[in-house]
Amino acid sequence: MTAAIVTPATVTTSVRRASRGSVRSARPLKPAGPSAGARLPQSRLLHIVAPSLRVPDAAAASVFNAVRLRGPIARDVIAQHTQLSIATVNRQVTALLEAGVLRERADLAVSGAIGRPRVPVEVNHEPYLTLGVHIGAKTTAIVATDLLGRTLDVVETPTPSGTQSAALATLASSARRYLSRWHRRRPLWVGVAAGGVVDSVTGYLDHPRLGWADAPVGPVLAEALGLPVSLASHVDAMAGAELLLSGRRAENADGQSRTSLYVYARETVGYALSIDGRVHSPASGPGTIAGLPAHSELLGGTGQLESTVSDEAVLNAARRLRIVPADGPASTLPAVLRAARQGNEKAAELLADRARVLGEAVALLRDMLNPDELVVGGQAFTDYPEGMPLVEAAFAERSVLGPRDVRLTAFGNRVQEAGAGIVSLGGLYADPIGAMRRAQTRRAAAV
């Protein structure tokens, strides 16, 4: 079944970010569906919300975060962890209970304790879900996530091809069909993580590898699904997942906020920097490391990082070296990995050289930015963990600064779905009461 997608042809956006933070003039939304000419009433204007990829600090968010990470938990213990007064904690817990995102666990109350403050509370995760969409160069993942940040389910499909309008229609239809399967959970939010240049204010995306220019990804999904939508750069999203879902503290032992550098490699390469508990997202879009200098006689490439270490580069090199056939079902990157593990020296040497180039690139970034923490993710690292010692050795040899550990992502091969999941949850974690109100308003407007 194909869902009809209705998008307004004349809805204008108030701001449109351009390079160096300049503002483009308002423009009409491009049609993206069979009913694109229909004009919607004011009550159904598209609802795009910039993602929140930061450690929450508002009172309600701090309380919710403490419960999410440590619940079931009593109010006085929440006060200890958040350093809020017990009166403030009581007010926020009451508001969060009324909003439906917390629930009391009277069955876990301490025996003999008097009064509600000793009744533990926990996240009321069972009635709700958020929807994450990771749009990759070749594969798109659609992810259902609960309020604790746990993946409930994920499906992967080839990234839609064809014209931009047709691809967006297919994406929205797939997401709508997927949501229709969840009869017992109420969807609250949609989070989209994608490569290219993202405009988080309007939900537009420029993705040269897909041939998308000013693609209204957020507006199309918001209208098709009747939910608020947030859109983020995929590497920023993965760094946000490390920050908010990995369970690691955003501070050093002395309480000082730390900086964290996240480096990603798969079909594309990218990086993100977290500063003071917040993913740094420039107004003009993320920077790029695709053109960093890199050299490998085995891998080939153009002398630049992405063309040297991408999955496509490795597979092409494996074909040249006859590790796998030139085409056919056996001509895949997993076949190259299997060959290396089965003792094929050429395959092992090829993957070792990729690890070397990656390690040197991470060292170059570390020396420029000198973060407190280094994290690497993406299947270029996680699909072949045997290469991590080689990444670390190349990093140590190339870096001119002192020793520094290189940590592999906490999410393994699930990093794309974790990134999309945190984009869908970031608004709730930053302002749980406001997010529930916004989701309810958007849902009512869509009816």
Tab-separated table of N, CA, C and O in Angstrom, residues 289-310 313 317 320 349-361 364 394 398:
chain	number	residue	atom	x	y	z
A	289	ILE	N	36.118	16.102	6.104
A	289	ILE	CA	37.481	15.571	6.098
A	289	ILE	C	37.693	14.689	4.868
A	289	ILE	O	38.709	14.004	4.764
A	290	ALA	N	36.736	14.713	3.934
A	290	ALA	CA	36.845	13.864	2.747
A	290	ALA	C	38.110	14.159	1.959
A	290	ALA	O	38.689	13.264	1.338
A	291	GLY	N	38.560	15.421	1.971
A	291	GLY	CA	39.717	15.804	1.181
A	291	GLY	C	41.029	15.790	1.924
A	291	GLY	O	42.046	16.267	1.387
A	292	LEU	N	41.074	15.247	3.151
A	292	LEU	CA	42.351	15.142	3.858
A	292	LEU	C	43.333	14.316	3.017
A	292	LEU	O	42.944	13.343	2.362
A	293	PRO	N	44.617	14.658	3.055
A	293	PRO	CA	45.590	13.898	2.263
A	293	PRO	C	45.726	12.460	2.761
A	293	PRO	O	45.757	12.207	3.967
A	294	ALA	N	45.766	11.542	1.830
A	294	ALA	CA	45.915	10.119	2.167
A	294	ALA	C	46.571	9.422	0.991
A	294	ALA	O	46.311	9.752	-0.170
A	295	HIS	N	47.406	8.436	1.288
A	295	HIS	CA	48.104	7.729	0.213
A	295	HIS	C	48.164	6.240	0.515
A	295	HIS	O	48.502	5.821	1.629
A	296	SER	N	47.768	5.458	-0.473
A	296	SER	CA	47.882	4.011	-0.372
A	296	SER	C	48.000	3.435	-1.770
A	296	SER	O	47.099	3.608	-2.594
A	297	GLU	N	49.110	2.767	-2.049
A	297	GLU	CA	49.273	2.149	-3.358
A	297	GLU	C	48.289	0.999	-3.555
A	297	GLU	O	47.813	0.750	-4.662
A	298	LEU	N	47.979	0.301	-2.476
A	298	LEU	CA	47.047	-0.818	-2.570
A	298	LEU	C	45.620	-0.349	-2.824
A	298	LEU	O	44.906	-0.889	-3.676
A	299	LEU	N	45.194	0.664	-2.067
A	299	LEU	CA	43.814	1.119	-2.134
A	299	LEU	C	43.565	2.036	-3.327
A	299	LEU	O	42.434	2.153	-3.799
A	300	GLY	N	44.583	2.708	-3.778
A	300	GLY	CA	44.398	3.643	-4.881
A	300	GLY	C	43.763	4.930	-4.385
A	300	GLY	O	44.154	5.481	-3.364
A	301	GLY	N	42.763	5.411	-5.086
A	301	GLY	CA	42.123	6.662	-4.698
A	301	GLY	C	42.773	7.844	-5.377
A	301	GLY	O	43.699	7.725	-6.185
A	302	THR	N	42.295	9.028	-5.012
A	302	THR	CA	42.764	10.266	-5.642
A	302	THR	C	43.766	11.007	-4.779
A	302	THR	O	44.085	12.157	-5.070
A	303	GLY	N	44.240	10.362	-3.713
A	303	GLY	CA	45.127	11.047	-2.778
A	303	GLY	C	44.370	11.749	-1.672
A	303	GLY	O	44.973	12.475	-0.878
A	304	GLN	N	43.062	11.529	-1.632
A	304	GLN	CA	42.231	12.116	-0.589
A	304	GLN	C	41.592	11.008	0.240
A	304	GLN	O	41.399	9.886	-0.226
A	305	LEU	N	41.232	11.340	1.478
A	305	LEU	CA	40.859	10.320	2.450
A	305	LEU	C	39.647	9.494	2.012
A	305	LEU	O	39.706	8.258	2.009
A	306	GLU	N	38.552	10.142	1.660
A	306	GLU	CA	37.331	9.386	1.382
A	306	GLU	C	37.501	8.452	0.191
A	306	GLU	O	37.045	7.303	0.216
A	307	SER	N	38.182	8.921	-0.855
A	307	SER	CA	38.368	8.080	-2.035
A	307	SER	C	39.344	6.943	-1.781
A	307	SER	O	39.440	6.010	-2.583
A	308	THR	N	40.037	6.987	-0.647
A	308	THR	CA	41.030	5.958	-0.325
A	308	THR	C	40.479	4.900	0.615
A	308	THR	O	40.801	3.714	0.470
A	309	VAL	N	39.644	5.301	1.595
A	309	VAL	CA	39.241	4.359	2.645
A	309	VAL	C	37.778	3.966	2.595
A	309	VAL	O	37.325	3.147	3.400
A	310	SER	N	36.981	4.515	1.693
A	310	SER	CA	35.562	4.178	1.652
A	310	SER	C	35.366	2.703	1.327
A	310	SER	O	36.254	2.039	0.780
A	313	ALA	N	36.037	2.076	-2.253
A	313	ALA	CA	37.457	2.036	-2.612
A	313	ALA	C	38.071	0.685	-2.267
A	313	ALA	O	38.853	0.126	-3.043
A	317	ALA	N	39.522	-2.036	-4.967
A	317	ALA	CA	40.898	-2.525	-4.868
A	317	ALA	C	40.927	-4.044	-4.788
A	317	ALA	O	41.794	-4.699	-5.395
A	320	ARG	N	40.547	-5.400	-8.215
A	320	ARG	CA	41.787	-5.275	-9.008
A	320	ARG	C	42.794	-6.347	-8.626
A	320	ARG	O	43.511	-6.886	-9.481
A	349	GLU	N	46.256	-7.763	3.851
A	349	GLU	CA	47.137	-6.628	3.606
A	349	GLU	C	46.339	-5.394	3.185
A	349	GLU	O	46.640	-4.273	3.597
A	350	LEU	N	45.319	-5.606	2.381
A	350	LEU	CA	44.476	-4.500	1.930
A	350	LEU	C	43.772	-3.839	3.112
A	350	LEU	O	43.774	-2.600	3.265
A	351	LEU	N	43.173	-4.651	3.993
A	351	LEU	CA	42.460	-4.109	5.150
A	351	LEU	C	43.428	-3.489	6.152
A	351	LEU	O	43.094	-2.506	6.829
A	352	ALA	N	44.640	-4.033	6.227
A	352	ALA	CA	45.645	-3.446	7.113
A	352	ALA	C	46.049	-2.058	6.626
A	352	ALA	O	46.259	-1.141	7.432
A	353	ASP	N	46.135	-1.896	5.304
A	353	ASP	CA	46.507	-0.585	4.780
A	353	ASP	C	45.387	0.425	4.994
A	353	ASP	O	45.634	1.606	5.244
A	354	ARG	N	44.143	-0.051	4.896
A	354	ARG	CA	43.022	0.848	5.212
A	354	ARG	C	43.107	1.296	6.670
A	354	ARG	O	42.907	2.476	6.978
A	355	ALA	N	43.395	0.367	7.569
A	355	ALA	CA	43.516	0.706	8.985
A	355	ALA	C	44.637	1.715	9.208
A	355	ALA	O	44.504	2.646	10.013
A	356	ARG	N	45.735	1.535	8.501
A	356	ARG	CA	46.851	2.486	8.631
A	356	ARG	C	46.427	3.896	8.218
A	356	ARG	O	46.686	4.876	8.930
A	357	VAL	N	45.797	3.991	7.053
A	357	VAL	CA	45.385	5.308	6.567
A	357	VAL	C	44.387	5.946	7.536
A	357	VAL	O	44.467	7.144	7.839
A	358	LEU	N	43.455	5.165	8.054
A	358	LEU	CA	42.486	5.691	9.009
A	358	LEU	C	43.176	6.175	10.279
A	358	LEU	O	42.864	7.250	10.807
A	359	GLY	N	44.110	5.386	10.790
A	359	GLY	CA	44.829	5.787	12.001
A	359	GLY	C	45.585	7.084	11.812
A	359	GLY	O	45.612	7.950	12.703
A	360	GLU	N	46.223	7.241	10.656
A	360	GLU	CA	46.965	8.477	10.384
A	360	GLU	C	46.027	9.673	10.273
A	360	GLU	O	46.349	10.780	10.719
A	361	ALA	N	44.856	9.460	9.690
A	361	ALA	CA	43.889	10.554	9.575
A	361	ALA	C	43.371	10.972	10.947
A	361	ALA	O	43.223	12.166	11.244
A	364	LEU	N	45.979	13.076	12.613
A	364	LEU	CA	46.016	14.434	12.094
A	364	LEU	C	44.915	15.288	12.711
A	364	LEU	O	45.151	16.432	13.145
A	394	ALA	N	49.116	3.084	13.999
A	394	ALA	CA	49.348	4.163	13.041
A	394	ALA	C	49.070	5.516	13.677
A	394	ALA	O	49.784	6.499	13.419
A	398	ARG	N	51.908	8.456	14.117
A	398	ARG	CA	51.742	9.698	13.359
A	398	ARG	C	51.534	10.921	14.260
A	398	ARG	O	52.003	12.022	13.936
